[in-house]
Amino acid sequence: MARKTKEDAQKTRDAILDGAELVFLDKGVAQATMADIADAAGVSRGAVYGHYPNKIDVCKAMSERMFALETMHFSPDSSNAMEALVQTGMYYLNLFCQPGTAQSVIAILYFKCERSHENTSLIRHRDLITKLAMHYSLRLLRRAVQNQELPNTLDLRLSNLYLHAVFDGMYDMLQDLYPDRPQAALPDCERMLRTAVTSLMQAPHLQRDELRVL
């Protein structure tokens, strides 16, 4: 009986998080209420409060569930660090364009999570996700330099920011220009991302400033 109760509780949590995805996408985090989430989940408000104290915790749990998905853990199959950068970028760009939890949660965190005092802890949670992604790409850039795929004079911090700006720009472009068929533009995105990565091999404005005190 105890096992069944635990399973029922998990089903309720999943229903709440599924409902929250729909509500946050429709209304944004600031305008959503726990009552909205309860209605979308098909449960009582008491059931929602029984699992989560507020909508910010619901949104965090929704995000954590998404990042626990097996599809969110990608390992590039190339030993070439520059190719691994392209593979990784295209994998997640493709994933975030496919209908499903990953697409919904990323859209909520980056487009539906307004900057406000109420959302401060959620913004920090989102910023941590961004930092982890940047840390991963920076490790690949360092490996590319170690493997002599990129010059050792490259400013890795600035190069990393550049690549993330390219990725974010492509993601925004897909949402704005191809909202109904983003995957149709992915081949063009791969060409742009490959251009950005290979341009690091000869990028005079991305070299280290030797006069800067590190």
Short mmCIF file of C-alpha atoms in Angstrom, two decimals:
data_model
loop_
_atom_site.label_atom_id
_atom_site.label_comp_id
_atom_site.label_asym_id
_atom_site.label_seq_id
_atom_site.Cartn_x
_atom_site.Cartn_y
_atom_site.Cartn_z
CA MET A 1 0.00 0.00 0.00
CA ALA A 2 2.86 2.40 0.86
CA ARG A 3 4.37 1.87 -2.60
CA LYS A 4 1.04 2.69 -4.24
CA THR A 5 0.76 5.90 -2.20
CA LYS A 6 4.24 6.95 -3.32
CA GLU A 7 3.34 6.23 -6.95
CA ASP A 8 0.13 8.26 -6.61
CA ALA A 9 2.08 11.18 -5.17
CA GLN A 10 4.50 11.07 -8.11
CA LYS A 11 1.61 11.01 -10.58
CA THR A 12 0.16 14.09 -8.89
CA ARG A 13 3.50 15.90 -9.04
CA ASP A 14 3.85 15.03 -12.72
CA ALA A 15 0.33 16.29 -13.42
CA ILE A 16 1.11 19.54 -11.59
CA LEU A 17 4.32 20.09 -13.55
CA ASP A 18 2.62 19.21 -16.85
CA GLY A 19 -0.12 21.72 -16.05
CA ALA A 20 2.44 24.32 -15.00
CA GLU A 21 4.17 24.07 -18.38
CA LEU A 22 0.92 24.97 -20.13
CA VAL A 23 0.09 27.82 -17.76
CA PHE A 24 3.54 29.40 -17.73
CA LEU A 25 3.76 29.24 -21.52
CA ASP A 26 0.38 30.89 -21.86
CA LYS A 27 0.56 33.53 -19.13
CA GLY A 28 4.19 33.86 -18.16
CA VAL A 29 5.44 33.22 -14.65
CA ALA A 30 4.44 36.62 -13.24
CA GLN A 31 0.78 36.36 -14.25
CA ALA A 32 0.30 32.66 -13.41
CA THR A 33 -1.33 31.60 -10.15
CA MET A 34 -1.38 28.39 -8.17
CA ALA A 35 -5.11 28.19 -8.95
CA ASP A 36 -4.32 28.30 -12.67
CA ILE A 37 -1.82 25.47 -12.23
CA ALA A 38 -4.29 23.41 -10.23
CA ASP A 39 -6.99 23.85 -12.91
CA ALA A 40 -4.57 22.90 -15.72
CA ALA A 41 -3.38 19.87 -13.75
CA GLY A 42 -6.89 18.72 -12.91
CA VAL A 43 -6.20 18.69 -9.16
CA SER A 44 -7.23 20.81 -6.20
CA ARG A 45 -5.28 23.84 -5.02
CA GLY A 46 -4.67 21.96 -1.80
CA ALA A 47 -2.98 19.19 -3.77
CA VAL A 48 -0.66 21.72 -5.45
CA TYR A 49 0.23 23.37 -2.13
CA GLY A 50 0.72 19.93 -0.62
CA HIS A 51 3.68 19.42 -2.96
CA TYR A 52 4.95 22.95 -3.65
CA PRO A 53 4.76 26.05 -1.42
CA ASN A 54 4.53 28.52 -4.31
CA LYS A 55 4.61 28.83 -8.10
CA ILE A 56 8.35 29.65 -8.15
CA ASP A 57 9.09 26.28 -6.57
CA VAL A 58 6.75 24.68 -9.10
CA CYS A 59 8.74 26.31 -11.91
CA LYS A 60 12.07 25.19 -10.42
CA ALA A 61 10.79 21.62 -10.06
CA MET A 62 9.57 21.76 -13.66
CA SER A 63 13.03 22.88 -14.77
CA GLU A 64 14.82 20.23 -12.69
CA ARG A 65 12.58 17.51 -14.13
CA MET A 66 13.50 18.65 -17.64
CA PHE A 67 17.24 18.60 -16.92
CA ALA A 68 16.93 15.10 -15.46
CA LEU A 69 15.68 13.78 -18.81
CA GLU A 70 18.06 11.42 -20.59
CA THR A 71 17.80 13.53 -23.73
CA MET A 72 19.37 16.47 -21.87
CA HIS A 73 22.64 14.60 -21.34
CA PHE A 74 24.47 14.63 -24.65
CA SER A 75 28.01 13.39 -25.26
CA PRO A 76 29.54 14.27 -28.65
CA ASP A 77 31.15 11.33 -30.44
CA SER A 78 34.02 13.33 -31.93
CA SER A 79 37.50 13.50 -30.41
CA ASN A 80 37.95 16.78 -32.28
CA ALA A 81 37.00 19.53 -29.81
CA MET A 82 35.83 21.97 -32.49
CA GLU A 83 33.57 19.34 -34.05
CA ALA A 84 32.30 18.49 -30.55
CA LEU A 85 31.33 22.16 -30.11
CA VAL A 86 29.30 22.06 -33.32
CA GLN A 87 27.69 18.70 -32.49
CA THR A 88 26.72 19.85 -29.01
CA GLY A 89 25.32 23.18 -30.19
CA MET A 90 23.25 21.59 -32.93
CA TYR A 91 22.00 18.80 -30.67
CA TYR A 92 20.52 21.23 -28.16
CA LEU A 93 19.29 23.65 -30.81
CA ASN A 94 17.42 20.76 -32.43
CA LEU A 95 16.13 19.52 -29.06
CA PHE A 96 14.81 22.94 -28.09
CA CYS A 97 12.94 23.17 -31.40
CA GLN A 98 11.11 19.86 -31.02
CA PRO A 99 7.68 19.90 -29.35
CA GLY A 100 7.96 18.55 -25.84
CA THR A 101 9.07 19.31 -22.31
CA ALA A 102 12.56 20.58 -23.22
CA GLN A 103 11.19 23.08 -25.74
CA SER A 104 8.49 24.28 -23.34
CA VAL A 105 10.72 24.69 -20.30
CA ILE A 106 13.49 26.52 -22.18
CA ALA A 107 10.89 28.89 -23.68
CA ILE A 108 9.45 29.52 -20.20
CA LEU A 109 12.80 30.16 -18.53
CA TYR A 110 14.15 32.46 -21.23
CA PHE A 111 11.05 34.14 -22.66
CA LYS A 112 8.27 33.82 -20.07
CA CYS A 113 10.21 34.46 -16.86
CA GLU A 114 9.97 38.20 -16.33
CA ARG A 115 12.63 39.99 -14.28
CA SER A 116 10.91 40.90 -11.01
CA HIS A 117 11.52 40.69 -7.28
CA GLU A 118 9.18 37.70 -7.06
CA ASN A 119 11.15 35.84 -9.73
CA THR A 120 14.60 36.58 -8.28
CA SER A 121 15.34 33.02 -7.12
CA LEU A 122 14.09 31.63 -10.43
CA ILE A 123 16.30 34.06 -12.36
CA ARG A 124 19.27 32.84 -10.31
CA HIS A 125 18.30 29.26 -11.16
CA ARG A 126 18.15 30.16 -14.85
CA ASP A 127 21.47 31.99 -14.69
CA LEU A 128 23.09 28.93 -13.11
CA ILE A 129 21.92 26.84 -16.06
CA THR A 130 23.51 29.37 -18.43
CA LYS A 131 26.78 29.32 -16.46
CA LEU A 132 26.93 25.53 -16.59
CA ALA A 133 26.48 25.61 -20.37
CA MET A 134 29.22 28.22 -20.71
CA HIS A 135 31.54 26.23 -18.46
CA TYR A 136 31.07 23.16 -20.67
CA SER A 137 31.82 25.04 -23.91
CA LEU A 138 34.84 26.72 -22.31
CA ARG A 139 36.26 23.30 -21.46
CA LEU A 140 35.90 22.28 -25.11
CA LEU A 141 37.64 25.47 -26.22
CA ARG A 142 40.51 24.77 -23.85
CA ARG A 143 40.74 21.24 -25.20
CA ALA A 144 40.83 22.61 -28.75
CA VAL A 145 43.81 24.78 -27.81
CA GLN A 146 45.55 21.85 -26.09
CA ASN A 147 44.98 19.73 -29.22
CA GLN A 148 46.35 22.57 -31.37
CA GLU A 149 43.06 22.89 -33.21
CA LEU A 150 42.97 26.56 -32.16
CA PRO A 151 45.83 29.02 -31.55
CA ASN A 152 47.07 29.38 -27.99
CA THR A 153 46.83 33.17 -28.34
CA LEU A 154 43.02 33.01 -28.43
CA ASP A 155 41.08 34.87 -25.73
CA LEU A 156 38.98 31.91 -24.58
CA ARG A 157 36.65 33.95 -22.37
CA LEU A 158 35.70 36.29 -25.21
CA SER A 159 35.55 33.44 -27.75
CA ASN A 160 33.17 31.56 -25.47
CA LEU A 161 30.91 34.59 -25.14
CA TYR A 162 30.98 34.97 -28.93
CA LEU A 163 29.87 31.37 -29.55
CA HIS A 164 27.05 31.64 -27.03
CA ALA A 165 25.90 34.90 -28.62
CA VAL A 166 25.77 33.10 -31.99
CA PHE A 167 23.82 30.18 -30.46
CA ASP A 168 21.36 32.48 -28.66
CA GLY A 169 20.89 34.52 -31.82
CA MET A 170 20.08 31.42 -33.86
CA TYR A 171 17.62 30.22 -31.21
CA ASP A 172 15.88 33.60 -31.16
CA MET A 173 15.81 33.64 -34.97
CA LEU A 174 14.15 30.23 -35.10
CA GLN A 175 11.48 31.37 -32.63
CA ASP A 176 10.82 34.66 -34.43
CA LEU A 177 11.17 33.76 -38.11
CA TYR A 178 10.24 30.07 -38.12
CA PRO A 179 7.77 29.60 -35.24
CA ASP A 180 5.79 26.91 -37.06
CA ARG A 181 8.69 25.01 -38.69
CA PRO A 182 11.96 25.80 -36.87
CA GLN A 183 13.56 22.49 -37.81
CA ALA A 184 13.41 23.44 -41.50
CA ALA A 185 16.03 26.12 -40.80
CA LEU A 186 18.40 23.88 -38.82
CA PRO A 187 20.68 23.12 -41.83
CA ASP A 188 21.27 26.86 -42.25
CA CYS A 189 21.91 27.15 -38.51
CA GLU A 190 24.54 24.41 -38.71
CA ARG A 191 26.32 26.27 -41.50
CA MET A 192 26.35 29.44 -39.40
CA LEU A 193 27.54 27.63 -36.28
CA ARG A 194 30.32 25.88 -38.20
CA THR A 195 31.36 29.24 -39.61
CA ALA A 196 31.48 30.74 -36.12
CA VAL A 197 33.55 27.87 -34.71
CA THR A 198 36.03 27.69 -37.59
CA SER A 199 36.42 31.48 -37.63
CA LEU A 200 38.16 31.16 -34.26
CA MET A 201 41.17 29.68 -36.09
CA GLN A 202 41.90 33.12 -37.54
CA ALA A 203 40.17 35.78 -35.48
CA PRO A 204 42.44 38.81 -34.96
CA HIS A 205 39.92 40.58 -32.75
CA LEU A 206 39.54 37.56 -30.45
CA GLN A 207 43.21 37.28 -29.55
CA ARG A 208 44.33 37.88 -25.99
CA ASP A 209 45.18 41.42 -25.05
CA GLU A 210 48.75 40.92 -23.83
CA LEU A 211 48.60 44.28 -22.04
CA ARG A 212 45.62 43.23 -19.97
CA VAL A 213 46.50 42.13 -16.44
CA LEU A 214 45.08 38.64 -15.95
#
